[in-house]
Coordinates of C-alpha atoms in Angstrom, one line a residue:
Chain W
X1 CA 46.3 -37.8 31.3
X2 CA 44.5 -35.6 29.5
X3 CA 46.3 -33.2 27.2
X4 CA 45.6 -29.7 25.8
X5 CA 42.3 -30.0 25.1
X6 CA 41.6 -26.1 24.3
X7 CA 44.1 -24.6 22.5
X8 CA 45.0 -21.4 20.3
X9 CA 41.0 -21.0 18.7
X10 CA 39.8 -21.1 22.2
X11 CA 42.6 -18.5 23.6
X12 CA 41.9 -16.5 20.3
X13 CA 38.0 -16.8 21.3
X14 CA 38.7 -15.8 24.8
X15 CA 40.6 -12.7 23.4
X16 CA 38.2 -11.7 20.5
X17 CA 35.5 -11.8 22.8
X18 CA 37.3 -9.6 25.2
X19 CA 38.0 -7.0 23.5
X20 CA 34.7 -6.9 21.6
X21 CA 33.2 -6.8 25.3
X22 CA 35.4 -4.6 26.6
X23 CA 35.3 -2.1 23.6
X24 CA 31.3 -2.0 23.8
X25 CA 31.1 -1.5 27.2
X26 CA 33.3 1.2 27.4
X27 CA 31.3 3.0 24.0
X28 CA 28.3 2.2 25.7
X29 CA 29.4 3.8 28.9
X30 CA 31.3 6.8 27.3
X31 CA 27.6 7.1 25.7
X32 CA 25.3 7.0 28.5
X33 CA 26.9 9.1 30.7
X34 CA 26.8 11.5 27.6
X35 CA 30.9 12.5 28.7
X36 CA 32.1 15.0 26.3
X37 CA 35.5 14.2 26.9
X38 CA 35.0 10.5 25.6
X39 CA 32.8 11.7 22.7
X40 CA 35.3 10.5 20.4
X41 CA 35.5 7.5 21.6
X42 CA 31.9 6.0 21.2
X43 CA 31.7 5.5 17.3
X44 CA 35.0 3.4 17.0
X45 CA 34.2 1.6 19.9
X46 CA 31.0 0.1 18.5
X47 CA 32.9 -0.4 15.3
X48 CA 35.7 -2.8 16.8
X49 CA 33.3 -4.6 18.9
X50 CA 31.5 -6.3 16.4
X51 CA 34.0 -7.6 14.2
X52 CA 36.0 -8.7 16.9
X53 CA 32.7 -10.4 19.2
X54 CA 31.8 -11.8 15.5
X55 CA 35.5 -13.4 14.5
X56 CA 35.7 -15.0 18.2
X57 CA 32.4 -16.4 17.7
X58 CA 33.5 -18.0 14.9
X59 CA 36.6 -19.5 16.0
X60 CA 34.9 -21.0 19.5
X61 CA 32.3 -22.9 16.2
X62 CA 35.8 -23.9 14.6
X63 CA 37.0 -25.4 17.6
X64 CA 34.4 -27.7 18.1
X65 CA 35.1 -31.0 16.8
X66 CA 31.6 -31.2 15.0
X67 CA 31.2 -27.1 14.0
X68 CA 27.8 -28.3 12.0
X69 CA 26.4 -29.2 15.2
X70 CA 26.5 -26.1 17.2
X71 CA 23.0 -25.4 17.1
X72 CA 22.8 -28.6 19.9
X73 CA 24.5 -26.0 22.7
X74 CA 20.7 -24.8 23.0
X75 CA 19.4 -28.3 23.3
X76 CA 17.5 -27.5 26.9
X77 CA 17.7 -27.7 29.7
X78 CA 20.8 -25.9 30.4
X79 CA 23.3 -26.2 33.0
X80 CA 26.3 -25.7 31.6
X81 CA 28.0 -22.1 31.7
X82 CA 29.1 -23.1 28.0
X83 CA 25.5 -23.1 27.2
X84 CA 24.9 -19.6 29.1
X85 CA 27.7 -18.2 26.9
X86 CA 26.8 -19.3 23.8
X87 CA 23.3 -17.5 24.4
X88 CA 25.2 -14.7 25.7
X89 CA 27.1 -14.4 22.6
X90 CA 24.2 -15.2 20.4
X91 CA 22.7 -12.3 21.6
X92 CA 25.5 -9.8 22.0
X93 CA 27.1 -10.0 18.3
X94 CA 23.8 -9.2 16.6
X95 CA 23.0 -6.5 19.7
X96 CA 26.3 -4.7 18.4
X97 CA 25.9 -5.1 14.7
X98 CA 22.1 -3.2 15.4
X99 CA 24.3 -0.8 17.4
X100 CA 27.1 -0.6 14.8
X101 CA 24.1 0.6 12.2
X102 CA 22.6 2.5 14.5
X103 CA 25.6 4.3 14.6
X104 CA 26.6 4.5 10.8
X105 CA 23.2 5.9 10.2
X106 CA 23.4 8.5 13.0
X107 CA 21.5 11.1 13.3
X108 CA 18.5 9.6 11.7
X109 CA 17.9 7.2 14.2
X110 CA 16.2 8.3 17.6
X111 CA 18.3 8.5 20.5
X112 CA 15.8 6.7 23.0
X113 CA 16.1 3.7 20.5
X114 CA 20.1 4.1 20.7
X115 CA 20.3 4.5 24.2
X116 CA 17.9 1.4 25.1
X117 CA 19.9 -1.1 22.1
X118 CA 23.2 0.3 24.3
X119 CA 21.9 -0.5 27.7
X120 CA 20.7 -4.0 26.7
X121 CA 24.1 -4.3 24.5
X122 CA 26.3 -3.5 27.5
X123 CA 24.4 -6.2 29.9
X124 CA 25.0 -8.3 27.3
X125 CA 28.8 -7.2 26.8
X126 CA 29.4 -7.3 30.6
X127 CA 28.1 -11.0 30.5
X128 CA 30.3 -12.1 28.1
X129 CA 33.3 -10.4 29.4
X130 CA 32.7 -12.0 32.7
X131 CA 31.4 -15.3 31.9
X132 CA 34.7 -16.5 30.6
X133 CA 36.1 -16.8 33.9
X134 CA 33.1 -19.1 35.1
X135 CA 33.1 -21.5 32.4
X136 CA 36.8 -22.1 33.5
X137 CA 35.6 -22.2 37.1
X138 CA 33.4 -24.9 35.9
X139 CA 35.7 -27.4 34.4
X140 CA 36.3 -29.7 38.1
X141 CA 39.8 -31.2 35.9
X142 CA 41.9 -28.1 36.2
X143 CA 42.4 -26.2 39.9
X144 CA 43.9 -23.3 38.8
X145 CA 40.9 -22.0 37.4
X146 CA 38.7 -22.4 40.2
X147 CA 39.0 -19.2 41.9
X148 CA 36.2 -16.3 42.0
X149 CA 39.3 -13.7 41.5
X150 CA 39.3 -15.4 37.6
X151 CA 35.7 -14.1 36.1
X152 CA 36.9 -10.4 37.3
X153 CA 40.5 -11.0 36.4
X154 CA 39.5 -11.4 33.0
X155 CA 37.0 -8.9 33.1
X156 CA 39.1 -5.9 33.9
X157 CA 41.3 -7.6 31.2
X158 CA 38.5 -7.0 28.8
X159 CA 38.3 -3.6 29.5
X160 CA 41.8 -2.8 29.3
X161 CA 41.7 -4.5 26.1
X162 CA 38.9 -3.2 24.7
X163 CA 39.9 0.6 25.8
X164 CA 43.2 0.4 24.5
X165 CA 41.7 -1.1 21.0
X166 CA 39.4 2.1 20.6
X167 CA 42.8 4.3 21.4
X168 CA 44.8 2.5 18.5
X169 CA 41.2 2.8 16.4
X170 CA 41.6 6.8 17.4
X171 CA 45.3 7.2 16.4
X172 CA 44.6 5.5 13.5
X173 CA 42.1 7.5 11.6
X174 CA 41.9 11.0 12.9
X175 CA 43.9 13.8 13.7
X176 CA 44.5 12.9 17.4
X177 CA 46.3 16.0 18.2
X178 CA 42.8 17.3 18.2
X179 CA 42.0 15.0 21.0
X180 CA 44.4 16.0 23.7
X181 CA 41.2 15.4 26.0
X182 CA 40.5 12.2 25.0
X183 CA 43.8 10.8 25.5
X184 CA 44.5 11.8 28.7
X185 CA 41.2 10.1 29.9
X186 CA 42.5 7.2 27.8
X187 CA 46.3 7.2 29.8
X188 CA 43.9 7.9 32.9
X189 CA 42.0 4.9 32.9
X190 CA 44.1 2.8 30.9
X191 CA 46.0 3.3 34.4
X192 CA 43.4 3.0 36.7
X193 CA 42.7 -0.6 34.5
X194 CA 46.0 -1.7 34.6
X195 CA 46.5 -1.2 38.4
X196 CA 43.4 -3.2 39.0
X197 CA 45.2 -6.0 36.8
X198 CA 47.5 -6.1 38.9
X199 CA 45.5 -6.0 41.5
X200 CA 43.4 -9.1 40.5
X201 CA 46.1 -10.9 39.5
X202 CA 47.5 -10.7 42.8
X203 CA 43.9 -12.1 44.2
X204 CA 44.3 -14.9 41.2
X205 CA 47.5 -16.1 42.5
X206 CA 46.5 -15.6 46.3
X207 CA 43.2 -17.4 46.4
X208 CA 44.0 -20.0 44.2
X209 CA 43.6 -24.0 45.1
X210 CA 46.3 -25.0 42.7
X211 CA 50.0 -24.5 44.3
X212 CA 51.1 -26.9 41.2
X213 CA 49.2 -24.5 38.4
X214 CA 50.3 -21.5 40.5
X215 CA 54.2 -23.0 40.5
X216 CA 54.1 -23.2 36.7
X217 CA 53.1 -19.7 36.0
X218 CA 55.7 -18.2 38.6
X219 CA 58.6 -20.9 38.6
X220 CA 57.9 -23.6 35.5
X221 CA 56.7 -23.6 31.9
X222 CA 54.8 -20.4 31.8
X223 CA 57.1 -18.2 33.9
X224 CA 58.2 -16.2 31.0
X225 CA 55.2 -15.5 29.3
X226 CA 53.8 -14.4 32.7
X227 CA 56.7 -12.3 34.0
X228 CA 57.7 -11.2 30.7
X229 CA 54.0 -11.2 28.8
X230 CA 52.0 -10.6 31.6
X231 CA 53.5 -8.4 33.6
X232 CA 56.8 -6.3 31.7
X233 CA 54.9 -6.1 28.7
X234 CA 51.0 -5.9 29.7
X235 CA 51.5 -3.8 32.9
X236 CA 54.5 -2.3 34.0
X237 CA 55.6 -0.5 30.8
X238 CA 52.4 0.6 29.5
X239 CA 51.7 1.7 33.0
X240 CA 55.3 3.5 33.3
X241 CA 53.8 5.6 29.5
X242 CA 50.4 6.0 31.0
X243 CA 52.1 7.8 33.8
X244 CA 54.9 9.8 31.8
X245 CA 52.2 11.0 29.3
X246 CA 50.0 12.1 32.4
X247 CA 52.6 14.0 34.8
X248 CA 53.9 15.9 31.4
X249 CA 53.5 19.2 32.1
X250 CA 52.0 21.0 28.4
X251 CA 49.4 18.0 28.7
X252 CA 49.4 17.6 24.7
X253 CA 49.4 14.0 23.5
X254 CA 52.4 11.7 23.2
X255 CA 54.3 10.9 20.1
X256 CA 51.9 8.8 17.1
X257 CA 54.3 5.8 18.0
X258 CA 54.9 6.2 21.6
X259 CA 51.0 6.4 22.2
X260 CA 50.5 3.3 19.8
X261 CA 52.8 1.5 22.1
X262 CA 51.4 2.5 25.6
X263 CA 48.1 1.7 24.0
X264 CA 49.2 -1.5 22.1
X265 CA 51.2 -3.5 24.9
X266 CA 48.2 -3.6 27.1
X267 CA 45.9 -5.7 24.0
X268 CA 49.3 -8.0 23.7
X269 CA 49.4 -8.0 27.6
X270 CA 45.3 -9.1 27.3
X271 CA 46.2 -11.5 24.9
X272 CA 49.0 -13.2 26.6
X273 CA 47.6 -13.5 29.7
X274 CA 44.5 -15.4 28.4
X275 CA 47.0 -18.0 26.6
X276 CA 49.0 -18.2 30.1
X277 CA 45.6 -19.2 31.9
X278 CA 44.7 -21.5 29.1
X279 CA 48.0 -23.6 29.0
X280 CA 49.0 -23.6 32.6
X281 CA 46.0 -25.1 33.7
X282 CA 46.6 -27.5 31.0
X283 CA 49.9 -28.1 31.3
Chain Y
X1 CA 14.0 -49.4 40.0
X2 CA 16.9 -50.5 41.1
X3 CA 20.0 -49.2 41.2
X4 CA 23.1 -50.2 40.4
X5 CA 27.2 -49.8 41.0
X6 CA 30.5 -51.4 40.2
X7 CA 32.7 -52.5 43.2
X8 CA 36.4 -53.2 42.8
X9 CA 38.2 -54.6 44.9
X10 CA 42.0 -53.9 44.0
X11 CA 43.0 -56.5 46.7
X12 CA 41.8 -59.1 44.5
X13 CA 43.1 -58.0 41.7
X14 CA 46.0 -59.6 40.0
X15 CA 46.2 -57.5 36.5
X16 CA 45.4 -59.9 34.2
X17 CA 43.4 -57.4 32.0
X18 CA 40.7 -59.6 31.2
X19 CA 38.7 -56.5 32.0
X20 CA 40.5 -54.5 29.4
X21 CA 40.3 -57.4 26.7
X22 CA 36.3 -57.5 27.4
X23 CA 35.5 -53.8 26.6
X24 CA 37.4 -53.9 24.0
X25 CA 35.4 -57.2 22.5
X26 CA 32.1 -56.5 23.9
X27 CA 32.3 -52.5 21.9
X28 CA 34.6 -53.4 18.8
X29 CA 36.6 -51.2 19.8
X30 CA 40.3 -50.8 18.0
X31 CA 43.4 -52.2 19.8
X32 CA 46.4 -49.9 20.4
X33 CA 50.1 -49.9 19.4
X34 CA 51.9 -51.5 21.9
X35 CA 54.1 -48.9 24.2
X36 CA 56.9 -49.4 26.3
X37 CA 56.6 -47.3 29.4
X38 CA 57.1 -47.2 32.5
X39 CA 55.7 -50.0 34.7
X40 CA 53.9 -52.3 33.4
X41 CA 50.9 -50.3 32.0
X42 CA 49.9 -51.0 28.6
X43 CA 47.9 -49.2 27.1
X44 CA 49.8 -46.1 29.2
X45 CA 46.5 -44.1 29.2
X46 CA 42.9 -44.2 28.1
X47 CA 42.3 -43.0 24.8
X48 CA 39.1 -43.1 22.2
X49 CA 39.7 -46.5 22.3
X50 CA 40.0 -47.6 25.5
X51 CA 37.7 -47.1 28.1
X52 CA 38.9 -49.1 31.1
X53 CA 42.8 -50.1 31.7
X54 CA 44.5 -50.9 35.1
X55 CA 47.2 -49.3 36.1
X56 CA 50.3 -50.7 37.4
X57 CA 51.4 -48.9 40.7
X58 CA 54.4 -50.2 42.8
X59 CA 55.2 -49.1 45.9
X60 CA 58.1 -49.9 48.6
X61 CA 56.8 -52.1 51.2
X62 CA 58.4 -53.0 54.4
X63 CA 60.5 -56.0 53.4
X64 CA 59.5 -56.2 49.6
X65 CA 58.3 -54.0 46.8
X66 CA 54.4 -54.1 46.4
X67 CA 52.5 -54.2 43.4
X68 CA 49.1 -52.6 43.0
X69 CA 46.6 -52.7 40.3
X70 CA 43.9 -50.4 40.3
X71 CA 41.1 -49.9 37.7
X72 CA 41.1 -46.8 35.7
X73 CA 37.5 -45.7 34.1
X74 CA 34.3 -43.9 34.6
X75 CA 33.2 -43.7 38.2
X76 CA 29.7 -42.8 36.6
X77 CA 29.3 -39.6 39.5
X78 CA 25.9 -39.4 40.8
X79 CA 26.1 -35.9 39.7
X80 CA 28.5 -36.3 36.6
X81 CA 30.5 -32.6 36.2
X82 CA 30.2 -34.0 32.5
X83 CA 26.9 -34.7 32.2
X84 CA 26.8 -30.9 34.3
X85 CA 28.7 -28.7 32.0
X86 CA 28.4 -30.3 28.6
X87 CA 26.3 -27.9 26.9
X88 CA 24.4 -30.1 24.3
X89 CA 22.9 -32.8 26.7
X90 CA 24.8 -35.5 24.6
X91 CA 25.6 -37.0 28.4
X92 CA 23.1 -38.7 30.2
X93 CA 23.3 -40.2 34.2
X94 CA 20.4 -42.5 33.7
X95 CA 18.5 -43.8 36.7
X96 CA 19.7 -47.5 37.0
X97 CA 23.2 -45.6 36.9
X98 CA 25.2 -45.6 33.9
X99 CA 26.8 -42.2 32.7
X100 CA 26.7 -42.3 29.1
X101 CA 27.7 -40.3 25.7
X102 CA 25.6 -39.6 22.9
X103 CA 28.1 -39.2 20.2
X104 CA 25.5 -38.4 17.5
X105 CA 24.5 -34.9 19.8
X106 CA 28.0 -34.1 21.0
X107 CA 29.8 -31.4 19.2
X108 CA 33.2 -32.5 20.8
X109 CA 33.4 -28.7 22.8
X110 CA 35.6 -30.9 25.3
X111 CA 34.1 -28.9 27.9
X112 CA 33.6 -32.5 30.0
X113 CA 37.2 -33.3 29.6
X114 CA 37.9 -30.6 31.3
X115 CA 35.2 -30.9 33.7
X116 CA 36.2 -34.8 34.4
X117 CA 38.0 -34.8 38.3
X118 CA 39.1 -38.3 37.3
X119 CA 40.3 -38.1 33.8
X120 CA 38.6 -40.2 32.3
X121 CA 36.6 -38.6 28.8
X122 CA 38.7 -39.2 25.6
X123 CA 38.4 -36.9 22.6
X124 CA 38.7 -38.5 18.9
X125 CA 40.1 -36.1 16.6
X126 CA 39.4 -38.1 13.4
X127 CA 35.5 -38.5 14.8
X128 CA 35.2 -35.1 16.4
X129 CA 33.7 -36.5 19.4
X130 CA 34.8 -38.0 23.2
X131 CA 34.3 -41.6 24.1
X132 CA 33.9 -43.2 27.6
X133 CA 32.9 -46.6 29.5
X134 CA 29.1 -46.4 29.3
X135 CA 28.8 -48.9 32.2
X136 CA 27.4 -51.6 29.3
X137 CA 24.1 -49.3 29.5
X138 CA 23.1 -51.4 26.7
X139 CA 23.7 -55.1 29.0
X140 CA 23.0 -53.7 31.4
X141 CA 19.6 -52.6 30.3
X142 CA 18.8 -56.7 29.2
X143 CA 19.8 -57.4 33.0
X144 CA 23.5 -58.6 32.2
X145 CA 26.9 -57.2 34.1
X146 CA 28.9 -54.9 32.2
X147 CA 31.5 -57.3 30.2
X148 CA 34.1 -56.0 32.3
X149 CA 33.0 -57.3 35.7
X150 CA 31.9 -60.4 33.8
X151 CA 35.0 -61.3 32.3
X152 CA 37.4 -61.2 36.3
X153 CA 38.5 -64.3 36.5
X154 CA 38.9 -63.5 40.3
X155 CA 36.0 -61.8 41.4
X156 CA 37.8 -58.3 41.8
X157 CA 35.0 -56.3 40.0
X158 CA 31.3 -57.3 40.9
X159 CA 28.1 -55.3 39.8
X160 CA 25.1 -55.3 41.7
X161 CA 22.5 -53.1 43.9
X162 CA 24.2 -49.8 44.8
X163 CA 23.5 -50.2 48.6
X164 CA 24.9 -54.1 48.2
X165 CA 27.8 -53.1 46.4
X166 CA 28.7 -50.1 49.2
X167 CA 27.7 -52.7 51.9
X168 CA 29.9 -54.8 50.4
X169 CA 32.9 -52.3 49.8
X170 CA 32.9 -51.2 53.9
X171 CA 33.0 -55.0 55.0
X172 CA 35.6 -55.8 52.7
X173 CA 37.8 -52.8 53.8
X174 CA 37.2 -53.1 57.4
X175 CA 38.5 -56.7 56.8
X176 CA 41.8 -55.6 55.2
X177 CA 42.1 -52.8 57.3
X178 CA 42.0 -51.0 53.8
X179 CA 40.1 -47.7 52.5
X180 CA 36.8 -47.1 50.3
X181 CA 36.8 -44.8 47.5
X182 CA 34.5 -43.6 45.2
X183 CA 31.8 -43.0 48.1
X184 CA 32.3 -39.4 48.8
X185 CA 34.1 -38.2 45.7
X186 CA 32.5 -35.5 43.5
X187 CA 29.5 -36.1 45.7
X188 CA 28.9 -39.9 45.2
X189 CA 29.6 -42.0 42.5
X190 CA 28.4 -45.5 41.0
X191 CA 32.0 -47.0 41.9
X192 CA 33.1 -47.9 44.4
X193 CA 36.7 -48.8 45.0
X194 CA 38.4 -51.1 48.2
X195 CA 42.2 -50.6 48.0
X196 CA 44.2 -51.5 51.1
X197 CA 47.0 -48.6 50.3
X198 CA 45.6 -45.0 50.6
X199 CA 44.0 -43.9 47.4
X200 CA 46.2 -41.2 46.6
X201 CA 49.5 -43.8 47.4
X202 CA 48.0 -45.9 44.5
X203 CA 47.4 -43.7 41.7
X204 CA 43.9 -42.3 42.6
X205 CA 43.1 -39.0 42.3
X206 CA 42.2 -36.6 45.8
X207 CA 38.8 -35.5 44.6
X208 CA 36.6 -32.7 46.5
X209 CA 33.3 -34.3 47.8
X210 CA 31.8 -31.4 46.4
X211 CA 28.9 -31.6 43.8
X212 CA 29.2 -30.1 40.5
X213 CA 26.0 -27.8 41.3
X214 CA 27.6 -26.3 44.4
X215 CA 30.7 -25.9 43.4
X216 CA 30.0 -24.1 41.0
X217 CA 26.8 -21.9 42.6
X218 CA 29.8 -21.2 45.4
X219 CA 31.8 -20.1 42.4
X220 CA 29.2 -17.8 41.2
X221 CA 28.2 -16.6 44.5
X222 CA 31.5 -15.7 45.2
X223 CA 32.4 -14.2 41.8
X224 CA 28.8 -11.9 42.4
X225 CA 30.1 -10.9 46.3
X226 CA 33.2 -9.7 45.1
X227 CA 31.7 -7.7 42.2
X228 CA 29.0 -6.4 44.1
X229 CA 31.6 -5.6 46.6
X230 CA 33.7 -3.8 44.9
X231 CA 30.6 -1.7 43.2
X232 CA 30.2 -0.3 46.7
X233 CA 34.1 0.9 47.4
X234 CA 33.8 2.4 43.4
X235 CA 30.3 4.2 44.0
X236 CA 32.5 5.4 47.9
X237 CA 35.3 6.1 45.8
X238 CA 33.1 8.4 42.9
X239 CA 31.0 10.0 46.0
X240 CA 34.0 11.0 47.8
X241 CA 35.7 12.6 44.9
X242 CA 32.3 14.5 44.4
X243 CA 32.2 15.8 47.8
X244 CA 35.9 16.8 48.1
X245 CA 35.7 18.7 44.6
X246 CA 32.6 20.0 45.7
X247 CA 34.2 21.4 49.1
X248 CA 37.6 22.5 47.0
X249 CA 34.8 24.7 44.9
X250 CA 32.9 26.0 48.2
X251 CA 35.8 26.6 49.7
X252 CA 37.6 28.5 46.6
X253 CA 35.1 31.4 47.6
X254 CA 35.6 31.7 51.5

C-alpha cells in the first residue's frame, strides 16, 4: 500500500498557510469594519501574514519531488484543486506583501487604495484558508478526508490560528496593558473560535465515511495527539483562560505569561490538528 | 477509433507471473530484492519498479483451502482521479484508452497517489517522480497487446475492443457464477476483472462508482451549503444582538 506520501513540509504548509490566512483576514476585517477596539490589531496582522503565507509557500515547492518544475502546476487546463491553490497562493503572498508596504508606509498611501488591496487580499486569504480542506476532499485514496465538515474545519482553524498569532505579535512588542480593550475582544473571539472548533470537529467526526480513519484518531495511533493535542491543549484549556480572563471582574488584562499561553496553545492546537489529519488518513 | 480494455479473468489464472516478468522486460525496468512475506506475494507491493504483480489471496473453502490470484495494476479509469487532480497535466487518459505518466512534466506533488482508489501510482524518491503501467501505450499504439497480456501462457489476460472485452467479462462470469469488476468502479474503467469470489473476499478494493468530477463538485457544493448556511444563522445571530441592544437602549428611557 501506499505510505505516507505527504508528510511534515506539507503539514508545515498547511499550517503556515493557515495562519497567514487567518492573520490577514482577521487584519483585513478588523480594518474594514474600521473597529476601534481592534485598531491595534491590524498592522501586526498584515506583518505575520506574509512571512508566514511566504515560508509555507516555500515548503509546499520543497516538498515536490522536482521543486524546479513548479511552474508546470499552471500548465492549463486545470482541474485539479492543487492547481486552484497554487494560483490562490500565487496571488495572495504578493497581495499581502503590497499590503504589508502599504502598511509600513502608512499614512502616505490613500486609504481607497488600502481598503480595495484589503478586500481583494482577504478573498484571496479566505480561499486559501479554505481550499486546504478540498484538495484533501479531492484525493479518492484516503476517506477520512472526504467530508464537507473538513474545508470549514480547517478554516475556523485558520482563524483561531491566525488571531491568536497577532495576540502573541501584541504581547510581544507593546505595552499591552494599554490594550485592555483589545484583549478582551481577543479572549472573546478566541472563544467564540474555539467553540466553533469544537463544533466542527464534532461535524468532522460525525459526517465522516471513514469508521477506520475515524477509529485511529479516537481509539489507535493518533488518539493522543487528538485528545491530548487537539483537544486538552488546543481547546479546552485555552478556552477555560479565554473564559477566566473574561468573567474577571476589574477587566484588566491577564498576566504577560498567562495571556502568552491562552493565546499560544490554540496556534500549537492549529498546528497539531493539521498533522493529526495529515497522518491518520495516511496511516 | 477504437477502443480498447484489458480483461482478466482470475479464474484462469494460475500465478505464474509471466505477466510480471513481461513488464519488467518489455520497460527495463529494475528487479526487486526478494522478500519473504506473507503468502506467496513477491514482490509484496508495487513500487517504481513494478507496475503489475498478482497477489496471492487464500481463502477457506468448504472442504479445502482456495487459492486466488488476482492482478494488481492500473485499471486505467475512464475518468482517472489522477489524471483529475494532478495539477501539471503530466497524466493523460488517451482515447484508445491507456492512462499514462509523463515523467518529464510531473513535479512528483503525489497529489494522484493520493487520489488513486486502487493504489496503484508509485513515487521514486531518487527520480522525484511516480511511475505506473501505461497500458504499453507505446505497443499498443503499433497495434500490439500490452506485453503483459501477451506473455499468459493461459489466456487469463486478453486485450481487445472495450465493448468485446466487457461482453466477454459478463459471459464468462455468468458461466462461473462469478462477479465483474472494474465496470462500475470510479465511474468506468479500461479493466475489467471476472473473479468467481466477491471482489472485496479476494483482495480488491470496494470503490465508489462515483466519478472524480462529481465527487468532488458534491464536495464543493456541500462545503459552499454549509458556509453559506451558516452566513445566514451569523448575519441572524449579529441582527438579533442589534435589535435586543437596541431595545435594552429604548427601553433604558421608559
Amino acid at each position: 500500500m501506499a505510505g505516507i506520501e505527504w508528510t511534515w513540509l506539507v503539514g508545515g504548509y498547511f499550517a503556515l498557510a493557515g495562519v497567514g490566512a487567518g492573520a490577514y483576514l482577521a487584519s483585513a476585517t478588523a480594518d474594514l469594519v474600521k473597529s476601534e477596539r481592534y485598531k491595534p490589531l491590524v498592522k501586526p496582522g498584515f506583518y505575520i501574514s506574509l512571512p508566514t503565507a511566504a515560508l509555507g509557500a516555500i515548503l509546499l515547492v520543497l516538498d515536490l519531488g522536482r521543486p524546479e518544475r513548479f511552474m508546470n502546476v499552471f500548465n492549463s487546463p486545470d482541474t485539479s484543486i492543487l492547481s486552484l491553490g497554487a494560483y490562490l497562493l500565487t496571488i495572495f503572498v504578493p497581495l499581502s506583501f503590497v499590503t504589508a508596504v502599504i502598511w509600513a508606509l502608512a499614512p502616505r498611501i490613500p486609504t481607497r487604495m488600502r481598503v480595495i488591496i484589503e478586500m481583494l487580499g482577504g478573498i484571496f486569504a479566505f480561499g486559501v484558508a479554505l481550499y486546504i480542506g478540498l484538495l484533501l476532499g479531492a484525493a479518492a485514496f484516503r476517506p477520512l478526508w472526504l467530508t464537507p465538515a473538513l474545508p470549514w474545519l480547517l478554516f475556523i482553524s485558520s482563524m483561531s490560528m491566525g488571531l491568536t498569532a497577532i495576540g502573541l505579535a501584541l504581547l510581544a512588542y507593546k505595552d499591552y496593558k494599554t490594550l485592555t480593550d483589545a484583549f478582551r475582544g481577543l479572549h472573546k473571539n478566541d472563544l467564540i473560535l474555539l467553540v466553533l472548533l469544537a463544533i466542527a470537529i464534532v461535524g468532522f467526526l460525525a459526517t465522516n465515511p471513514d469508521p477506520e480513519g475515524v477509529s485511529v484518531l479516537l481509539t489507535g495511533a493518533m488518539s493522543a495527539a487528538f485528545y491530548g493535542g487537539v483537544l486538552l491543549i488546543g481547546i479546552i484549556i485555552p478556552a477555560a483562560i479565554d473564559l477566566y480572563a473574561l468573567r474577571r471582574d476589574s477587566g484588566k488584562p491577564l498576566g504577560r505569561s498567562l495571556i502568552a499561553l491562552g493565546l499560544a496553545l490554540p496556534l500549537a492546537g492549529g498546528v497539531i490538528l493539521r498533522f493529526v489529519i495529515l497522518f491518520a488518513a495516511q496511516l | 477509433m477504437a477502443k480498447y480494455a484489458i480483461l482478466f479473468d482470475a479464474s484462469k489464472c494460475v500465478g505464474c507471473k509471466a505477466c510480471q516478468v513481461a513488464c519488467k522486460s518489455w520497460y527495463e525496468l529494475r528487479s526487486e530484492a526478494t522478500v519473504l512475506g506473507e503468502s506467496f506475494n513477491n514482490p509484496p507491493d508495487l513500487t517504481s519498479n513494478t507496475w503489475i504483480r498478482i497477489n496471492f489471496v487464500e481463502t477457506e473453502g468448504e472442504h479445502s483451502l482456495e487459492w486466488h490470484f488476482q492482478r494488481i495494476s492500473c485499471l486505467h479509469c475512464e475518468e482517472p482521479p489522477c489524471a483529475y487532480n494532478c495539477p501539471t497535466n503530466a497524466i493523460t487518459k488517451y482515447p484508445e484508452g491507456p492512462v499514462v505518466i509523463d515523467q518529464s512534466i510531473c513535479i512528483g506533488c503525489r497529489n494522484c497517489i493520493q487520489s488513486c482508489p486502487f493504489d496503484i501510482p508509485r513515487y521514486d524518491a531518487q527520480a522525484g517522480v511516480v511511475f505506473k503501467c501505461t497500458m504499453c501505450a507505446d505497443r499498443v499504439s503499433v497495434g500490439r497487446e500490452p506485453a503483459c497480456v501477451e506473455s499468459c501462457p493461459f489466456d487469463a489476460l486478453e486485450f481487445g475492443e472495450t465493448e468485446t472485452m466487457l461482453g466477454n467479462a459478463k459471459t464468462r462470469a455468468a458461466a462461473i457464477d462469478g462477479h465483474v469488476y472494474g465496470e462500475r468502479e470510479a465511474g468506468g474503467t479500461s479493466v475489467f476483472y471476472v473473479t468467481q469470489a466477491a471482489p472485496r473476499e479476494v483482495g480488491l478494493p470496494e470503490v465508489s462508482p462515483q466519478r472524480i468530477s462529481e465527487r468532488i463538485s458534491q464536495l464543493v457544493t456541500q462545503t459552499g451549503l454549509i458556509g453559506g448556511g451558516a452566513a445566514v444563522v451569523l448575519v441572524g445571530l449579529e441582527m438579533l444582538r442589534r435589535r435586543k441592544s437596541e431595545v435594552a437602549k429604548t427601553g433604558g428611557g421608559r
